[in-house]
GROMACS .gro file of C-alpha atoms in nm:
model
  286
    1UNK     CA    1   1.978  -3.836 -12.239
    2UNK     CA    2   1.630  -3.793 -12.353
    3UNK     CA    3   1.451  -3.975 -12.657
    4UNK     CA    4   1.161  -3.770 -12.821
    5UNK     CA    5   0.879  -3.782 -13.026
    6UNK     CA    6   0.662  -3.410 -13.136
    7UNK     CA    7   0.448  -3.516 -12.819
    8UNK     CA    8   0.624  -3.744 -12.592
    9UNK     CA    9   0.978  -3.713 -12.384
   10UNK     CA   10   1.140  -4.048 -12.232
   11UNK     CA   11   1.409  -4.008 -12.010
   12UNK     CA   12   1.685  -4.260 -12.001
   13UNK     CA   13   1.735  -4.385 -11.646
   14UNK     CA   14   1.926  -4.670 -11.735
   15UNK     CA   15   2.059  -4.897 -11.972
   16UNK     CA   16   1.951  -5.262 -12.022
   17UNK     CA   17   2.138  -5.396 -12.308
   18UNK     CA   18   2.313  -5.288 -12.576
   19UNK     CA   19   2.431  -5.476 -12.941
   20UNK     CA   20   2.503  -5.416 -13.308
   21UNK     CA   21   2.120  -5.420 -13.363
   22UNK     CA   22   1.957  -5.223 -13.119
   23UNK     CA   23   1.989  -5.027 -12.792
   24UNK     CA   24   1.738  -5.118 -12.495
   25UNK     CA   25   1.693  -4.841 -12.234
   26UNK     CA   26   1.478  -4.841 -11.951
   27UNK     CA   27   1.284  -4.503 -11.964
   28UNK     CA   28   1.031  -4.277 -11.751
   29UNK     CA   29   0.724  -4.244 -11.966
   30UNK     CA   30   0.700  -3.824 -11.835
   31UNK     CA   31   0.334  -3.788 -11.988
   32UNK     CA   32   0.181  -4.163 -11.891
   33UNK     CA   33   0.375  -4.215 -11.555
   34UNK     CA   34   0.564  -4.459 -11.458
   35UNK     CA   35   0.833  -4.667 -11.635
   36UNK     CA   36   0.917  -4.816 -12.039
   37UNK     CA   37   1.105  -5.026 -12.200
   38UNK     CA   38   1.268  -4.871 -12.541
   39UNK     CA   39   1.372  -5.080 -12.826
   40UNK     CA   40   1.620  -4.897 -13.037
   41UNK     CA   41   1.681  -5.064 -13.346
   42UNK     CA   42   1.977  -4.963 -13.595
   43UNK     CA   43   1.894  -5.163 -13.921
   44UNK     CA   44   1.760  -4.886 -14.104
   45UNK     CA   45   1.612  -5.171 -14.340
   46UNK     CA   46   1.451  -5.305 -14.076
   47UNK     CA   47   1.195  -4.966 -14.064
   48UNK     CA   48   0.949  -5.022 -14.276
   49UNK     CA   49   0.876  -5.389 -14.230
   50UNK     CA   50   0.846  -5.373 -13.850
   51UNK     CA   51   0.643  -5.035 -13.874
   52UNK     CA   52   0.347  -5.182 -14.131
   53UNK     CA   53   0.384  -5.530 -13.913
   54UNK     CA   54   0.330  -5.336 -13.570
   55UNK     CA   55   0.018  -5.112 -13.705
   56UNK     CA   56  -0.171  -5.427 -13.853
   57UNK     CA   57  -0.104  -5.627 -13.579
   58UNK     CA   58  -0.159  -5.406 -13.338
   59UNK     CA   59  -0.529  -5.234 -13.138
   60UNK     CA   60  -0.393  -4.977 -12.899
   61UNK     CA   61  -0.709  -4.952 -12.799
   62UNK     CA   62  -0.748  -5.262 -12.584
   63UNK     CA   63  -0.292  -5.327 -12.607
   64UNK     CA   64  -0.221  -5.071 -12.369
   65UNK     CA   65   0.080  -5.213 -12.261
   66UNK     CA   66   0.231  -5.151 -12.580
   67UNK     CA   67   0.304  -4.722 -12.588
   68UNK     CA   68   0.413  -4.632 -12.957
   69UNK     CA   69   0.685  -4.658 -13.220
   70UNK     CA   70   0.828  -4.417 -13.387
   71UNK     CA   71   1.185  -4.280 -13.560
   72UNK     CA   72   1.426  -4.105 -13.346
   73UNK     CA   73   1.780  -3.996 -13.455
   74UNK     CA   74   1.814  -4.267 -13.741
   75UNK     CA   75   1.677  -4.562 -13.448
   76UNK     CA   76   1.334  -4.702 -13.512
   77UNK     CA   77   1.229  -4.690 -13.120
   78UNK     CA   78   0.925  -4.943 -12.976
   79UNK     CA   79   0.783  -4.838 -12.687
   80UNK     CA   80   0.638  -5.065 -12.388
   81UNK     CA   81   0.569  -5.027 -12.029
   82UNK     CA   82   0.790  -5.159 -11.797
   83UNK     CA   83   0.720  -5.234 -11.407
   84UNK     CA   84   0.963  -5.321 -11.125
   85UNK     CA   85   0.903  -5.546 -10.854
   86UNK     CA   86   0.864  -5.954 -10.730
   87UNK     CA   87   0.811  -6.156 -11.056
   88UNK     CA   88   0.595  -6.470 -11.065
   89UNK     CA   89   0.877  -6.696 -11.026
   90UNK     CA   90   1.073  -6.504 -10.723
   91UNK     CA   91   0.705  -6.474 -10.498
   92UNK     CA   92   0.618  -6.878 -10.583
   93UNK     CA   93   0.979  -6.940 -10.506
   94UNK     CA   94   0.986  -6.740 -10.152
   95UNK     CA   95   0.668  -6.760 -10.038
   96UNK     CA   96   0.409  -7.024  -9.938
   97UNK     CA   97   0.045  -6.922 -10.124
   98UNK     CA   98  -0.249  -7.104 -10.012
   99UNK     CA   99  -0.422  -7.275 -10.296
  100UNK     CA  100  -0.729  -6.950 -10.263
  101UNK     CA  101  -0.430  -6.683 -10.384
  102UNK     CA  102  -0.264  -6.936 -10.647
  103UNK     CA  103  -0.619  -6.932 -10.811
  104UNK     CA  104  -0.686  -6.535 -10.789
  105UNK     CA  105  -0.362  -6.522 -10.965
  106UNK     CA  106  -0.427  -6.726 -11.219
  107UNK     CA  107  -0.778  -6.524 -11.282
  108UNK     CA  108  -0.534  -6.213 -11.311
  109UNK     CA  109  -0.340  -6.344 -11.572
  110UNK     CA  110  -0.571  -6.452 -11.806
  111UNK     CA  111  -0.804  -6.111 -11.739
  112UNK     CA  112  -0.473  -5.926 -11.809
  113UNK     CA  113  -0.443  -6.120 -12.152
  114UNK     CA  114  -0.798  -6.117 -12.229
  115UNK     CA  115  -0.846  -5.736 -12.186
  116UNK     CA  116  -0.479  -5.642 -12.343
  117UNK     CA  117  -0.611  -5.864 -12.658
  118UNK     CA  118  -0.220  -5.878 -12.767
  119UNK     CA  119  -0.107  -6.035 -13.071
  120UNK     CA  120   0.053  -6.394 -13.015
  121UNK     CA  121   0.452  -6.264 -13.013
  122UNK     CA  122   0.342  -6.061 -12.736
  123UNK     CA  123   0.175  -6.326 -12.557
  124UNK     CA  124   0.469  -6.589 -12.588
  125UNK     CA  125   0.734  -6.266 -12.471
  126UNK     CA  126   0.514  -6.231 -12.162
  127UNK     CA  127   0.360  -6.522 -12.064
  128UNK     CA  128   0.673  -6.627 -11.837
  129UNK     CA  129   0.730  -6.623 -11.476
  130UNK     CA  130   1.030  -6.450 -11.454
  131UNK     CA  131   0.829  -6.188 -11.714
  132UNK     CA  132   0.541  -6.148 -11.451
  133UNK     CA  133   0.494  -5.895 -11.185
  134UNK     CA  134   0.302  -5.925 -10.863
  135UNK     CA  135   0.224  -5.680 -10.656
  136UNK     CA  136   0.151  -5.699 -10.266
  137UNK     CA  137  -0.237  -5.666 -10.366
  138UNK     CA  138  -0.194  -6.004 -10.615
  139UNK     CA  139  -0.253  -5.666 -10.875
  140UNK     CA  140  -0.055  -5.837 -11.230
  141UNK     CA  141   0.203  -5.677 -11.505
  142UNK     CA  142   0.374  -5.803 -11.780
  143UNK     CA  143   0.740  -5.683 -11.925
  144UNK     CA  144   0.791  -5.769 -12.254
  145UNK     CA  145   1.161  -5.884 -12.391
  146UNK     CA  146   1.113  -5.818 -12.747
  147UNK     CA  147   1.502  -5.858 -12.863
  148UNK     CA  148   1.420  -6.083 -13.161
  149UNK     CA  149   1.118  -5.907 -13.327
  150UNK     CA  150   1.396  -5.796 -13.591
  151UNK     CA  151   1.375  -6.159 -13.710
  152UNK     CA  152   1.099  -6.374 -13.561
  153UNK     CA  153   0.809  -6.271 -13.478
  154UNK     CA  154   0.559  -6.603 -13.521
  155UNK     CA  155   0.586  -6.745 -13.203
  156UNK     CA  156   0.343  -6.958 -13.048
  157UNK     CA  157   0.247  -6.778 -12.741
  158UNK     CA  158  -0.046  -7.026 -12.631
  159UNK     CA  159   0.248  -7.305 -12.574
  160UNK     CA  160   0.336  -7.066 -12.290
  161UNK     CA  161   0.038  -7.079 -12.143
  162UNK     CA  162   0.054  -7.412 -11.965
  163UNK     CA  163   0.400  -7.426 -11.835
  164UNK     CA  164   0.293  -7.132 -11.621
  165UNK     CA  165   0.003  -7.273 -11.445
  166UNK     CA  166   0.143  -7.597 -11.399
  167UNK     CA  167   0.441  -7.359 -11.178
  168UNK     CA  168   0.120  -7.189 -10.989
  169UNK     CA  169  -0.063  -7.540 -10.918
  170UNK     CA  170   0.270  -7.772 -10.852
  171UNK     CA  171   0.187  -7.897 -10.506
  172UNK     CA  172  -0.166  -7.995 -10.617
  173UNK     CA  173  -0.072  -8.160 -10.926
  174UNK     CA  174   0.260  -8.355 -10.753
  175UNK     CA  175  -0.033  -8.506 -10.473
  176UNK     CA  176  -0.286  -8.526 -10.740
  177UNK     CA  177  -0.577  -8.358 -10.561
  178UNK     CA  178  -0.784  -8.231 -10.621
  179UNK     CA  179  -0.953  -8.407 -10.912
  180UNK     CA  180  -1.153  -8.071 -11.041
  181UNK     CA  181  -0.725  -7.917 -11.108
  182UNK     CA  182  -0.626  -8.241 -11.204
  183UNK     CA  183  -0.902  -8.288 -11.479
  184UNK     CA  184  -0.865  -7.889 -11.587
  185UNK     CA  185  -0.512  -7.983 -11.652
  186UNK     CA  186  -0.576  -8.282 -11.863
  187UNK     CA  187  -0.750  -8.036 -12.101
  188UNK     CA  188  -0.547  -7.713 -12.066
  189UNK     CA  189  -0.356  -7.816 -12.388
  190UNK     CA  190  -0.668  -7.833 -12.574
  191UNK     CA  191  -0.857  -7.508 -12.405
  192UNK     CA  192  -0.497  -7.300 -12.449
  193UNK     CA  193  -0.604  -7.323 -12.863
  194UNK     CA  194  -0.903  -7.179 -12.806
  195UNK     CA  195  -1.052  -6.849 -12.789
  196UNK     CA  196  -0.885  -6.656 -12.446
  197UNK     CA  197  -1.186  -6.561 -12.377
  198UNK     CA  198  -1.343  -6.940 -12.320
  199UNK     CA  199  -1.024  -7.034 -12.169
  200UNK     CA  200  -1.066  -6.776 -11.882
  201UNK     CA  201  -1.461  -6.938 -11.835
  202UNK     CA  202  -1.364  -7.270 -11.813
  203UNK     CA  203  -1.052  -7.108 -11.576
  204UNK     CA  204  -1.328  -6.918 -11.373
  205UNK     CA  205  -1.578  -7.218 -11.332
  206UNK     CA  206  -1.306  -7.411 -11.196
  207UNK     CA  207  -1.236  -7.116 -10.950
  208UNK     CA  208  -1.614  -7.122 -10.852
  209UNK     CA  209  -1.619  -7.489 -10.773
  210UNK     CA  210  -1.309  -7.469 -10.562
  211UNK     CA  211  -1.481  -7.202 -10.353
  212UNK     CA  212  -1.439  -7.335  -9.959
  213UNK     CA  213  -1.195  -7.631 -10.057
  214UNK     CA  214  -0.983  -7.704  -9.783
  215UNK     CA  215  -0.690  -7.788  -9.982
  216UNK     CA  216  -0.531  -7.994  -9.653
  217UNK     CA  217  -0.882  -8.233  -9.630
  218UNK     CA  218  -0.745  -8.508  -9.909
  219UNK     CA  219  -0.461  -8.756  -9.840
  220UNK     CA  220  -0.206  -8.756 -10.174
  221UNK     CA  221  -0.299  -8.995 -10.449
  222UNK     CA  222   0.046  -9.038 -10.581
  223UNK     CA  223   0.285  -9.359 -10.443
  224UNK     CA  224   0.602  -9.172 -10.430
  225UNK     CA  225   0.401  -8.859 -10.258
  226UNK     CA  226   0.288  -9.084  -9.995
  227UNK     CA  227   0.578  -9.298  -9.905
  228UNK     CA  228   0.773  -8.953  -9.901
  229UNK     CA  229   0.502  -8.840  -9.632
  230UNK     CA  230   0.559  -9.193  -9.428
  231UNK     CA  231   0.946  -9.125  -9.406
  232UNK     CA  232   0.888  -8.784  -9.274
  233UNK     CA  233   0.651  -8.891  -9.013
  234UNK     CA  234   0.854  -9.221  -8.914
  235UNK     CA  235   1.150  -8.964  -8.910
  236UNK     CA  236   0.986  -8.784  -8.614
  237UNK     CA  237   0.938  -9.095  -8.437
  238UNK     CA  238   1.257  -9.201  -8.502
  239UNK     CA  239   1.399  -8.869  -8.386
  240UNK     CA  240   1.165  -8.887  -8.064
  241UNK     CA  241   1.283  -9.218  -8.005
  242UNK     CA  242   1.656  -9.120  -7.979
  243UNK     CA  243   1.602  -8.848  -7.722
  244UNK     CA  244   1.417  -9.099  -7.523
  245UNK     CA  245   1.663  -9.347  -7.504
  246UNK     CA  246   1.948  -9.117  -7.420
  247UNK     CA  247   1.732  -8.980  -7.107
  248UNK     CA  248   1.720  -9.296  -7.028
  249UNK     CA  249   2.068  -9.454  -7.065
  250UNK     CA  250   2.149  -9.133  -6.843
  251UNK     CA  251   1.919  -9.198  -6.581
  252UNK     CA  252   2.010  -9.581  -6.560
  253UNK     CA  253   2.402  -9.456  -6.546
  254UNK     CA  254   2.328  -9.185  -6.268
  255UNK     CA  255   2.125  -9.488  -6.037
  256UNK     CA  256   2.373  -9.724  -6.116
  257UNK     CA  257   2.667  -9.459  -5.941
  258UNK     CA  258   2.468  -9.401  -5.666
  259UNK     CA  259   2.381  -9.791  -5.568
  260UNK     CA  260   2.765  -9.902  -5.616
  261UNK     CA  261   2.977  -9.578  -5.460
  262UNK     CA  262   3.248  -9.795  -5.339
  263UNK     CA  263   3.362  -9.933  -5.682
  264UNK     CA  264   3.379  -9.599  -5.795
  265UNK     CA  265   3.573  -9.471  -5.517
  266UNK     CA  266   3.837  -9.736  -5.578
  267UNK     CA  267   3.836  -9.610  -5.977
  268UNK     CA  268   4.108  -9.407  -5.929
  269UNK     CA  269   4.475  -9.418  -6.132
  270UNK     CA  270   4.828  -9.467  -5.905
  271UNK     CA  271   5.110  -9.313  -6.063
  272UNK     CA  272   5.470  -9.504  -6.058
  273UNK     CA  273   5.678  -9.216  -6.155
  274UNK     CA  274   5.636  -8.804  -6.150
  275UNK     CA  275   5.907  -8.670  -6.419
  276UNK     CA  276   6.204  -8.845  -6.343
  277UNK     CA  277   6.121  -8.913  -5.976
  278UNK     CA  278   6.050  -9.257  -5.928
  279UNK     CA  279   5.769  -9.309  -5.658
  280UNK     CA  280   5.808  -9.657  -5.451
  281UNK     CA  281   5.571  -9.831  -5.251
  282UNK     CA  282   5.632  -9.794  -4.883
  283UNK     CA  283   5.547 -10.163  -4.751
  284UNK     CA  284   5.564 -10.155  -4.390
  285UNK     CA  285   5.741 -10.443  -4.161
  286UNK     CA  286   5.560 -10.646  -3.983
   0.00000   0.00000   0.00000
C-alpha cells in the first residue's frame, strides 16, 4: 500500500499502531530518503482544526523534521521523519561514556532543538530518551509520538528538558563533582524557561570550562557515595584475605602430615564383619 499526495508517494513498510482514531504507519519518504512516521487520523471533524493549528504553529523552514500534512482517502495524514537505531536510553544503559561524549551529546541535543525551532508539543513528544537516536558518530535524531495531538496539544515541553540531562550526567551528580555540573544543575530549571538559544550558551560555556577535566581526579562528596566506595575496597581485602588464609591452613595441614607419618599410618578403619561373614581376631597362644 502506498499513501499519496499530487507530489509525494510513501510506501507503507510497516504498521505501528492502529485504533478507532487514527492509523500510524511507518513509511519510506521515496522523494526525501529515508524513513516517516504517518499519522492517519479518521475524525473527519478533527480536519480543519488540526490543519489551521499545524500551519500557524508551524516554520518548515527551520522544522524540518516535520514533512507535511495533507488529506488522503478521507484520513487527514501528518507526516514526520522517522530514524531507526540505539536510542538515548538503550546506549546510556549499555555502554560506559566518558564524561567528554556525555557533554558532546548534550551540545547535540540542544543544537538539534535550537536549529529545528519546533513548537513546544513537539519539543515535550521528543525530548525523551527512549525518543532519541544516536548514531555511532554521537550524530542526534528525534521520533516524534504524536498519538494525542487529536486532543492535547499544550504540553510543556521545557519540563522535559531536565529529566534528560540529569539521565546523561547521573554519575557526576550521584558523587557530586564536579561543582561547575553541580551548580549548572541547580539552575537548569530556571535556564529551561528561557530562550533555547541562551540555554545552549550557558550549556556550551559549561562545556568550555570542562575542557581537560579529568573526571576520575575528585574523591565523591556525597556520604552514602563514599561509604559505598569503602565497602567495595574493604571487600577486596576481605576477599584477598580469604585466599590467604586457605593457602595457608593448606600448607600448615600438608607440614603437619609430613612431621607425624606414623599417626597417620595407624588412621586406618578394621572391619568386624564383610556381608554376613563374620571376621574374628586370630590371637595367637603363647
Amino acid at each position: 500500500m502506498v499513501i499519496s499526495t499530487y507530489e509525494h508517494d510513501y510506501p507503507i513498510v510497516g504498521v505501528k499502531q492502529t485504533g478507532q482514531v487514527y492509523d500510524c504507519y511507518i513509511c519510506r519518504n521515496s522523494s526525501g530518503g529515508g524513513l516517516c512516521r504517518i499519522l492517519s487520523i479518521k475524525d473527519r471533524s478533527l480536519f480543519a482544526e488540526l490543519a489551521g493549528w499545524l500551519t500557524d504553529n508551524i516554520n518548515k523552514e527551520s522544522f524540518t523534521d516535520y514533512i507535511e500534512h495533507f488529506v488522503f482517502e478521507d484520513r487527514f495524514c501528518i507526516v514526520m521523519k522517522y530514524t531507526e537505531g540505539i536510542t538515548l536510553s538503550t546506549k546510556l544503559a549499555t555502554e560506559s561514556l566518558p564524561l567528554k561524549e556525555r557533554l558532546e551529546l548534550g551540545r547535540r541535543l540542544l543544537e538539534r532543538i535550537v536549529l529545528q525551532d519546533m513548537p513546544e508539543y513537539f519539543l515535550s513528544k521528543c525530548f525523551s530518551p527512549e525518543c532519541m537516536v544516536i548514531s555511532s558518530d554521537l550524530s542526534v535524531s528525534f521520533n516524534y509520538p504524536i498519538f494525542d495531538i487529536t486532543t492535547d496539544r499544550s504540553a510543556n515541553g521545557r519540563v522535559c528538558i531536565e529529566p534528560v540531562f540529569k539521565l546523561l550526567f547521573a554519575k557526576e551528580l550521584e558523587r557530586k563533582v564536579p561543582d561547575l555540573i553541580t551548580d549548572f544543575f541547580t539552575r537548569l530549571p530556571e535556564l529551561s524557561q528561557e530562550r533555547m538559544i541562551d540555554l545552549y550558551g550557558e550549556y556550551y560555556a559549561l562545556m568550555q570550562k570542562l575542557e581537560g577535566y579529568d573526571e576520575n581526579s575528585e574523591q565523591p562528596k556525597t556520604f552514602w557515595y563514599k561509604l559505598w566506595e569503602k565497602i567495595k575496597k574493604l571487600g577486596k581485602v576481605l576477599k584477598k584475605l580469604v585466599i590467604y588464609g586457605l593457602i595457608i591452613a593448606a600448607l600448615v595441614y600438608l607440614i603437619y602430615t609430613i612431621i607425624n607419618p606414623e599417626k597417620n599410618k595407624d588412621n586406618k578403619g578394621h572391619f568386624s564383619a564383610i556381608g554376613t561373614v563374620t571376621i574374628e581376631k586370630n590371637i595367637s597362644q603363647p
